[in-house]
Amino acid sequence: MSSPATQQPSPQLFFQTINAHQRTEALKSAIELEIFTAIGEGNTTAPEIAKRSAASERGTRILCDFLCIMGFLGKQDNHYSLTPDSAVFLDKRSPAYLGGATEFLLSPMLTDGVKSLTEAVRKGGTAMSDEGTVAPENPIWVKFAQGMAPMMIMPAQAIAALVDPEGNRKLKILDIAAGHGVFGIAFARNNPQAEVVALDWPRVLDVAKENASKSGVADRYNTIEGSAFEVDLGTGYDIVLLTNFLHHFDPPTNETLLRKVHAALSDGGQAVTLEFVPNDDRISPPETAGFSLMMLSGTPAGDAYTFSELERMFTNAGFTSSVIHPLPPGFEQVVISKK
Amino acid sequence: MSSPATQQPSPQLFFQTINAHQRTEALKSAIELEIFTAIGEGNTTAPEIAKRSAASERGTRILCDFLCIMGFLGKQDNHYSLTPDSAVFLDKRSPAYLGGATEFLLSPMLTDGVKSLTEAVRKGGTAMSDEGTVAPENPIWVKFAQGMAPMMIMPAQAIAALVDPEGNRKLKILDIAAGHGVFGIAFARNNPQAEVVALDWPRVLDVAKENASKSGVADRYNTIEGSAFEVDLGTGYDIVLLTNFLHHFDPPTNETLLRKVHAALSDGGQAVTLEFVPNDDRISPPETAGFSLMMLSGTPAGDAYTFSELERMFTNAGFTSSVIHPLPPGFEQVVISKK
């Protein structure tokens, strides 16, 4: 190894980062053109893939090479192949297909926020409008519900198994900002005695109810329409799910909600929170800590909270204890807080 | 190490890539807000940097944390520090400051091309217009000339030292599509007997001439206004420079130009080409091979050519031999072709 003093300065990281937007667009194009599905179906050369994707051979060759460079494809003697991860997540025929998530993750509502990042840094919150993505009935959450379900099935099953390992006692569950409904549905599937109340905007609940029907739990699935901050949550819940919700708001707003959640829980009940929880340094783990930037660009005052910050919010709202659990292989963690 | 069979599929690469555009925007914002300069000047905490950059403390903290995650800053006890590369390339007070390059690299002309990548893949060339970035007198090349000079000074010096190591014989040099002029100017600075003729659009040549004056070589610096494909190049050149030019065009177009170059060279003269030259697999080295995508999205028929493709173009145009030289630490290589 050369000593630091002899290392030449390199603009490599600058270049890679300035060009990083190309990676996003290349993956988006590959999904739109169904390149991964084409290869999964047995089209392995640029001419074959081009034909299947109704694209030019030259454009297909350059895009496929770029997908190799990024690690989404392999290439051997001008034959392209899916990596194991691409076969699972990017071939449309796979049950774990994630391509639909781009409809939410790259929706103009989110990318416009990122594009006005400089203004957001100046202002200290989203530059899009006063409320950004958390505006009432923002249609982005319908896209979220439609696109993000496949990505959440694995973590949802893991959370249900963690919180309700026996899966055989009567449970009443409130799923706040249910979205696609996948978290509450996982509890219902895991436990035939679990009843779920899903709360969200009406158009979002249509997606959750459809997913509940498909999963065969519609008879144990009820809904409350509206904002968790405004509606009556009801009482007597054993579990309240707060999945990817608290990061949209500042701590005082969260504490207001958590007091409502506390009141809605039965004695011995628990709040189950799924969040991007960075370490106290706020820069690790990278993907987890980096989520903060999305909240700066998209919300007035949201953040990726450390465990001690979350713990403080729950304590201030009356909860007696909070415990954090990892949830590999994702970037999020589960915090279980007892009433 | 676990065996491949036991590895869980991971959506990590999908997520990282879909979110890669955030990295571009975060670096762009940091440059716009002069975060690196602020830290270089001794402002190391979020409140101090925020004050210097006229930004909010919260936004500054989240952006600086993201810059740490990307590797542009260090962080210790809430004090941020520049990495060695950031100090050299991103502090405005550094002579090697590259921040201005974003004006070109992230100009709407280039990013719009990337944003319509799907259409470019379908069509087999830029979806922006018939000619994309290579349209006559496209103002993008003025931005290029203004922004990219600092990035090219090191490679330009390396090329001059490689091609004219003695630096003491009479030389007549033609710099085709001179842009900022940095390549021709490096030859003139390296050799007091070198005379340079720079060719480009008039508004671009204004930038080159200014750089020649600043470098003290204006008395040995002449210009030809127009397109290299159309104007009379003159004759009797010892060296013709083709830096970052051939990748914009298809091989027949390049061969047409190279025949003109061949005729303009003296006997024993040489064409000196700077290019992104991928290996024959077209997927390595990554940054070099990845340049192809820029040419697909921005030009009708350009590409990152392999050495054998370049060699063939030069041979077809009448050159007797071509030799390739690496040019570390950059991503490009130099091809020297003899008449």
Short mmCIF file of C-alpha atoms in Angstrom, two decimals, chain A:
data_model
loop_
_atom_site.label_atom_id
_atom_site.label_comp_id
_atom_site.label_asym_id
_atom_site.label_seq_id
_atom_site.Cartn_x
_atom_site.Cartn_y
_atom_site.Cartn_z
CA MET A 1 0.00 0.00 0.00
CA SER A 2 1.25 3.44 -0.87
CA SER A 3 1.36 6.00 1.90
CA PRO A 4 -1.30 8.72 1.76
CA ALA A 5 1.38 11.32 0.94
CA THR A 6 2.18 9.63 -2.37
CA GLN A 7 -1.43 9.17 -3.46
CA GLN A 8 -2.46 11.40 -6.34
CA PRO A 9 -5.67 13.35 -5.84
CA SER A 10 -8.44 11.79 -7.91
CA PRO A 11 -11.62 13.35 -9.29
CA GLN A 12 -13.13 9.85 -9.58
CA LEU A 13 -15.71 10.21 -6.79
CA PHE A 14 -16.74 13.64 -8.12
CA PHE A 15 -17.28 12.20 -11.60
CA GLN A 16 -19.12 9.09 -10.40
CA THR A 17 -21.42 11.19 -8.25
CA ILE A 18 -22.16 13.85 -10.87
CA ASN A 19 -23.02 11.04 -13.28
CA ALA A 20 -24.97 8.97 -10.73
CA HIS A 21 -28.29 10.20 -12.17
CA GLN A 22 -27.45 8.16 -15.30
CA ARG A 23 -27.62 4.98 -13.20
CA THR A 24 -31.14 5.82 -12.06
CA GLU A 25 -32.31 6.57 -15.60
CA ALA A 26 -30.66 3.45 -17.03
CA LEU A 27 -32.39 1.18 -14.52
CA LYS A 28 -35.70 2.98 -15.05
CA SER A 29 -35.38 2.53 -18.85
CA ALA A 30 -34.49 -1.14 -18.48
CA ILE A 31 -37.62 -1.67 -16.38
CA GLU A 32 -39.80 0.30 -18.81
CA LEU A 33 -38.43 -1.68 -21.77
CA GLU A 34 -38.74 -4.99 -19.86
CA ILE A 35 -35.10 -5.83 -20.58
CA PHE A 36 -34.87 -8.14 -17.56
CA THR A 37 -38.04 -9.98 -18.49
CA ALA A 38 -36.78 -10.33 -22.07
CA ILE A 39 -33.55 -11.94 -20.87
CA GLY A 40 -35.41 -14.11 -18.35
CA GLU A 41 -37.52 -15.40 -21.24
CA GLY A 42 -34.37 -16.58 -23.01
CA ASN A 43 -33.43 -13.64 -25.24
CA THR A 44 -29.73 -13.24 -24.49
CA THR A 45 -28.13 -11.30 -27.37
CA ALA A 46 -28.64 -7.60 -28.13
CA PRO A 47 -30.56 -8.35 -31.36
CA GLU A 48 -32.87 -10.81 -29.58
CA ILE A 49 -33.50 -8.50 -26.61
CA ALA A 50 -34.02 -5.53 -28.94
CA LYS A 51 -36.66 -7.45 -30.86
CA ARG A 52 -38.50 -8.52 -27.68
CA SER A 53 -38.34 -4.98 -26.26
CA ALA A 54 -39.27 -3.23 -29.52
CA ALA A 55 -36.07 -1.21 -29.36
CA SER A 56 -33.04 -0.57 -31.55
CA GLU A 57 -30.16 -3.04 -31.45
CA ARG A 58 -27.58 -0.30 -30.88
CA GLY A 59 -29.55 1.27 -28.00
CA THR A 60 -30.21 -2.14 -26.47
CA ARG A 61 -26.54 -3.10 -26.65
CA ILE A 62 -25.42 0.12 -24.96
CA LEU A 63 -28.11 -0.10 -22.27
CA CYS A 64 -27.38 -3.78 -21.56
CA ASP A 65 -23.65 -3.05 -21.30
CA PHE A 66 -24.44 -0.29 -18.82
CA LEU A 67 -26.62 -2.72 -16.82
CA CYS A 68 -23.61 -5.08 -16.72
CA ILE A 69 -21.39 -2.26 -15.48
CA MET A 70 -23.89 -1.50 -12.70
CA GLY A 71 -24.09 -5.16 -11.70
CA PHE A 72 -27.63 -6.00 -12.87
CA LEU A 73 -26.58 -8.30 -15.73
CA GLY A 74 -23.73 -10.62 -16.62
CA LYS A 75 -22.13 -10.76 -20.08
CA GLN A 76 -20.20 -13.56 -21.72
CA ASP A 77 -19.37 -13.67 -25.44
CA ASN A 78 -22.10 -11.12 -26.24
CA HIS A 79 -24.70 -13.11 -24.33
CA TYR A 80 -26.37 -11.28 -21.44
CA SER A 81 -27.67 -13.07 -18.35
CA LEU A 82 -29.68 -12.09 -15.27
CA THR A 83 -27.91 -11.98 -11.92
CA PRO A 84 -29.71 -13.94 -9.16
CA ASP A 85 -31.05 -10.67 -7.67
CA SER A 86 -32.25 -9.38 -11.06
CA ALA A 87 -34.06 -12.66 -11.70
CA VAL A 88 -35.89 -12.39 -8.37
CA PHE A 89 -36.67 -8.65 -8.34
CA LEU A 90 -36.68 -7.37 -11.93
CA ASP A 91 -38.15 -10.09 -14.13
CA LYS A 92 -41.86 -9.21 -14.39
CA ARG A 93 -42.80 -12.87 -14.11
CA SER A 94 -41.26 -13.15 -10.63
CA PRO A 95 -43.67 -12.90 -7.65
CA ALA A 96 -41.10 -10.60 -5.94
CA TYR A 97 -40.94 -8.22 -8.95
CA LEU A 98 -40.08 -4.71 -7.71
CA GLY A 99 -40.26 -2.79 -10.98
CA GLY A 100 -43.60 -1.26 -9.99
CA ALA A 101 -41.92 0.48 -7.04
CA THR A 102 -40.32 2.91 -9.47
CA GLU A 103 -43.78 4.42 -10.06
CA PHE A 104 -43.58 5.69 -6.49
CA LEU A 105 -39.82 6.04 -5.92
CA LEU A 106 -39.35 8.01 -9.15
CA SER A 107 -42.70 9.80 -9.18
CA PRO A 108 -42.33 13.51 -10.02
CA MET A 109 -43.56 14.36 -6.51
CA LEU A 110 -40.45 12.75 -5.03
CA THR A 111 -37.90 13.59 -7.73
CA ASP A 112 -39.03 17.24 -7.93
CA GLY A 113 -38.35 17.54 -4.23
CA VAL A 114 -34.84 16.18 -4.70
CA LYS A 115 -34.29 18.50 -7.68
CA SER A 116 -35.01 21.51 -5.50
CA LEU A 117 -32.66 20.29 -2.79
CA THR A 118 -30.59 23.48 -2.68
CA GLU A 119 -33.70 25.47 -1.82
CA ALA A 120 -34.71 22.84 0.75
CA VAL A 121 -31.30 23.13 2.44
CA ARG A 122 -31.68 26.92 2.52
CA LYS A 123 -35.22 26.69 3.90
CA GLY A 124 -34.76 23.69 6.19
CA GLY A 125 -37.65 21.73 4.69
CA THR A 126 -39.25 20.75 1.40
CA ALA A 127 -39.20 23.49 -1.22
CA MET A 128 -42.15 22.02 -3.11
CA SER A 129 -44.96 23.52 -1.06
CA ASP A 130 -45.77 24.06 2.58
CA GLU A 131 -46.56 20.43 3.17
CA GLY A 132 -44.77 18.48 0.43
CA THR A 133 -45.57 14.79 0.38
CA VAL A 134 -47.54 14.98 3.62
CA ALA A 135 -50.27 17.24 2.20
CA PRO A 136 -53.77 15.79 2.88
CA GLU A 137 -54.87 13.16 0.37
CA ASN A 138 -51.69 13.65 -1.70
CA PRO A 139 -52.17 11.21 -4.63
CA ILE A 140 -48.55 10.08 -4.17
CA TRP A 141 -49.78 7.71 -1.47
CA VAL A 142 -52.01 5.87 -3.90
CA LYS A 143 -48.89 5.29 -6.05
CA PHE A 144 -47.08 4.23 -2.91
CA ALA A 145 -49.80 1.74 -2.03
CA GLN A 146 -49.86 0.37 -5.58
CA GLY A 147 -46.11 0.18 -6.15
CA MET A 148 -44.45 -0.61 -2.85
CA ALA A 149 -46.37 -3.68 -1.68
CA PRO A 150 -43.97 -6.26 -3.19
CA MET A 151 -41.00 -4.58 -1.51
CA MET A 152 -42.68 -4.76 1.88
CA ILE A 153 -43.92 -8.34 1.90
CA MET A 154 -40.70 -9.79 3.30
CA PRO A 155 -40.27 -7.22 6.11
CA ALA A 156 -43.99 -7.45 6.91
CA GLN A 157 -43.77 -11.23 7.39
CA ALA A 158 -40.65 -10.80 9.51
CA ILE A 159 -42.39 -8.25 11.76
CA ALA A 160 -45.49 -10.40 12.21
CA ALA A 161 -43.29 -13.37 13.16
CA LEU A 162 -41.28 -11.21 15.58
CA VAL A 163 -44.25 -9.58 17.35
CA ASP A 164 -46.72 -12.47 17.27
CA PRO A 165 -44.56 -15.63 17.12
CA GLU A 166 -47.29 -17.98 18.33
CA GLY A 167 -49.92 -16.59 15.98
CA ASN A 168 -52.79 -18.16 17.92
CA ARG A 169 -54.23 -15.58 20.35
CA LYS A 170 -57.01 -13.08 19.78
CA LEU A 171 -55.44 -9.80 18.62
CA LYS A 172 -56.85 -6.44 17.63
CA ILE A 173 -54.46 -4.50 15.45
CA LEU A 174 -54.56 -0.90 14.24
CA ASP A 175 -52.49 -0.27 11.09
CA ILE A 176 -51.87 3.51 10.93
CA ALA A 177 -51.25 4.94 7.44
CA ALA A 178 -51.72 1.41 6.17
CA GLY A 179 -50.90 2.22 2.52
CA HIS A 180 -50.87 -1.06 0.60
CA GLY A 181 -51.97 -2.74 3.85
CA VAL A 182 -49.20 -5.31 3.63
CA PHE A 183 -48.12 -4.99 7.29
CA GLY A 184 -51.55 -5.46 8.83
CA ILE A 185 -52.35 -8.21 6.30
CA ALA A 186 -49.17 -10.08 7.32
CA PHE A 187 -50.42 -10.13 10.93
CA ALA A 188 -53.82 -11.38 9.78
CA ARG A 189 -52.24 -14.12 7.66
CA ASN A 190 -49.90 -15.09 10.49
CA ASN A 191 -52.72 -15.43 13.01
CA PRO A 192 -56.26 -16.53 12.12
CA GLN A 193 -57.57 -14.81 15.28
CA ALA A 194 -56.07 -11.40 14.41
CA GLU A 195 -58.41 -8.59 13.38
CA VAL A 196 -57.03 -5.57 11.58
CA VAL A 197 -58.27 -1.98 11.41
CA ALA A 198 -56.49 -0.10 8.62
CA LEU A 199 -56.36 3.70 8.67
CA ASP A 200 -55.53 5.86 5.63
CA TRP A 201 -57.01 8.20 3.00
CA PRO A 202 -60.04 6.65 1.23
CA ARG A 203 -58.35 6.15 -2.16
CA VAL A 204 -55.37 4.50 -0.49
CA LEU A 205 -57.63 2.19 1.52
CA ASP A 206 -59.14 0.94 -1.75
CA VAL A 207 -55.71 -0.56 -2.53
CA ALA A 208 -55.32 -2.01 0.97
CA LYS A 209 -58.79 -3.57 0.89
CA GLU A 210 -58.07 -5.15 -2.48
CA ASN A 211 -54.85 -6.63 -1.09
CA ALA A 212 -56.71 -7.91 1.98
CA SER A 213 -59.24 -9.64 -0.30
CA LYS A 214 -56.51 -11.21 -2.42
CA SER A 215 -54.87 -12.47 0.77
CA GLY A 216 -58.11 -14.02 2.00
CA VAL A 217 -58.38 -11.90 5.15
CA ALA A 218 -61.10 -9.46 4.06
CA ASP A 219 -63.50 -10.79 6.72
CA ARG A 220 -61.10 -9.70 9.46
CA TYR A 221 -60.19 -6.38 7.82
CA ASN A 222 -61.87 -3.09 8.70
CA THR A 223 -60.95 0.49 7.88
CA ILE A 224 -60.99 4.04 9.24
CA GLU A 225 -60.84 6.79 6.62
CA GLY A 226 -58.84 9.97 7.26
CA SER A 227 -55.77 11.36 8.97
CA ALA A 228 -54.41 9.60 12.05
CA PHE A 229 -53.98 13.04 13.61
CA GLU A 230 -57.67 13.87 13.24
CA VAL A 231 -59.87 10.79 13.37
CA ASP A 232 -61.01 8.77 16.39
CA LEU A 233 -58.69 5.75 16.51
CA GLY A 234 -60.98 3.67 18.73
CA THR A 235 -59.65 1.70 21.72
CA GLY A 236 -58.73 -1.77 22.91
CA TYR A 237 -55.93 -2.48 20.45
CA ASP A 238 -53.25 -5.02 21.34
CA ILE A 239 -50.94 -3.72 18.65
CA VAL A 240 -50.68 -0.42 16.79
CA LEU A 241 -48.50 -0.49 13.66
CA LEU A 242 -46.57 2.66 12.74
CA THR A 243 -44.71 1.61 9.61
CA ASN A 244 -42.72 4.28 7.76
CA PHE A 245 -44.85 7.02 9.23
CA LEU A 246 -43.02 8.91 11.99
CA HIS A 247 -40.18 9.98 9.67
CA HIS A 248 -42.54 12.42 7.92
CA PHE A 249 -43.03 14.65 10.99
CA ASP A 250 -41.10 16.53 13.65
CA PRO A 251 -40.82 15.12 17.20
CA PRO A 252 -43.57 17.27 18.81
CA THR A 253 -46.03 16.24 16.06
CA ASN A 254 -45.06 12.60 16.55
CA GLU A 255 -45.51 12.87 20.31
CA THR A 256 -49.02 14.23 19.81
CA LEU A 257 -49.86 11.20 17.69
CA LEU A 258 -48.13 8.77 20.04
CA ARG A 259 -50.25 10.01 22.95
CA LYS A 260 -53.33 9.16 20.87
CA VAL A 261 -51.82 5.76 20.09
CA HIS A 262 -51.08 5.20 23.78
CA ALA A 263 -54.71 5.94 24.64
CA ALA A 264 -55.96 3.57 21.93
CA LEU A 265 -53.88 0.64 23.21
CA SER A 266 -55.10 -1.84 25.82
CA ASP A 267 -53.04 -2.28 28.96
CA GLY A 268 -49.96 -4.28 27.96
CA GLY A 269 -50.44 -3.30 24.34
CA GLN A 270 -47.55 -2.32 22.14
CA ALA A 271 -46.72 0.13 19.36
CA VAL A 272 -44.68 -1.46 16.57
CA THR A 273 -42.68 1.07 14.59
CA LEU A 274 -40.79 0.37 11.35
CA GLU A 275 -38.26 3.08 10.61
CA PHE A 276 -34.93 3.99 9.08
CA VAL A 277 -32.99 4.27 12.36
CA PRO A 278 -29.45 5.59 11.87
CA ASN A 279 -26.74 5.25 14.49
CA ASP A 280 -26.06 8.25 16.73
CA ASP A 281 -23.40 9.51 14.28
CA ARG A 282 -26.24 9.96 11.72
CA ILE A 283 -23.96 8.78 8.89
CA SER A 284 -24.17 5.01 9.40
CA PRO A 285 -25.36 2.58 8.16
CA PRO A 286 -25.17 4.45 4.84
CA GLU A 287 -28.53 3.59 3.25
CA THR A 288 -30.36 3.98 6.54
CA ALA A 289 -28.81 7.33 7.46
CA GLY A 290 -29.09 8.61 3.89
CA PHE A 291 -32.88 8.40 4.09
CA SER A 292 -32.80 11.70 5.95
CA LEU A 293 -32.17 13.53 2.66
CA MET A 294 -35.51 12.27 1.28
CA MET A 295 -37.26 13.72 4.30
CA LEU A 296 -35.47 17.06 3.92
CA SER A 297 -36.42 17.32 0.26
CA GLY A 298 -39.96 15.97 0.56
CA THR A 299 -41.40 17.01 3.93
CA PRO A 300 -41.56 20.18 6.02
CA ALA A 301 -39.79 18.73 9.07
CA GLY A 302 -39.39 14.94 8.81
CA ASP A 303 -36.19 13.03 9.52
CA ALA A 304 -34.59 9.63 10.00
CA TYR A 305 -34.59 9.47 13.80
CA THR A 306 -31.99 7.75 15.93
CA PHE A 307 -33.17 5.18 18.45
CA SER A 308 -32.62 7.56 21.35
CA GLU A 309 -34.77 10.17 19.62
CA LEU A 310 -37.55 7.64 18.98
CA GLU A 311 -37.27 6.32 22.53
CA ARG A 312 -37.65 9.86 23.89
CA MET A 313 -40.80 10.48 21.79
CA PHE A 314 -42.39 7.25 23.05
CA THR A 315 -41.40 7.96 26.66
CA ASN A 316 -42.81 11.50 26.44
CA ALA A 317 -46.05 10.01 25.11
CA GLY A 318 -46.37 7.70 28.13
CA PHE A 319 -44.84 4.42 26.91
CA THR A 320 -42.81 2.51 29.50
CA SER A 321 -40.11 0.94 27.35
CA SER A 322 -38.85 0.73 23.75
CA VAL A 323 -36.67 -2.01 22.30
CA ILE A 324 -35.05 -2.02 18.84
CA HIS A 325 -34.75 -5.09 16.60
CA PRO A 326 -32.76 -5.41 13.36
CA LEU A 327 -34.64 -6.59 10.28
CA PRO A 328 -32.08 -7.96 7.81
CA PRO A 329 -31.52 -7.80 4.88
CA GLY A 330 -33.30 -4.41 4.66
CA PHE A 331 -32.19 -0.98 5.81
CA GLU A 332 -34.93 -0.52 8.40
CA GLN A 333 -35.38 -1.56 11.99
CA VAL A 334 -38.35 -2.33 14.25
CA VAL A 335 -38.94 -0.54 17.52
CA ILE A 336 -41.40 -2.20 19.91
CA SER A 337 -42.73 0.17 22.57
CA LYS A 338 -44.84 -1.08 25.48
CA LYS A 339 -47.72 0.84 27.01
#
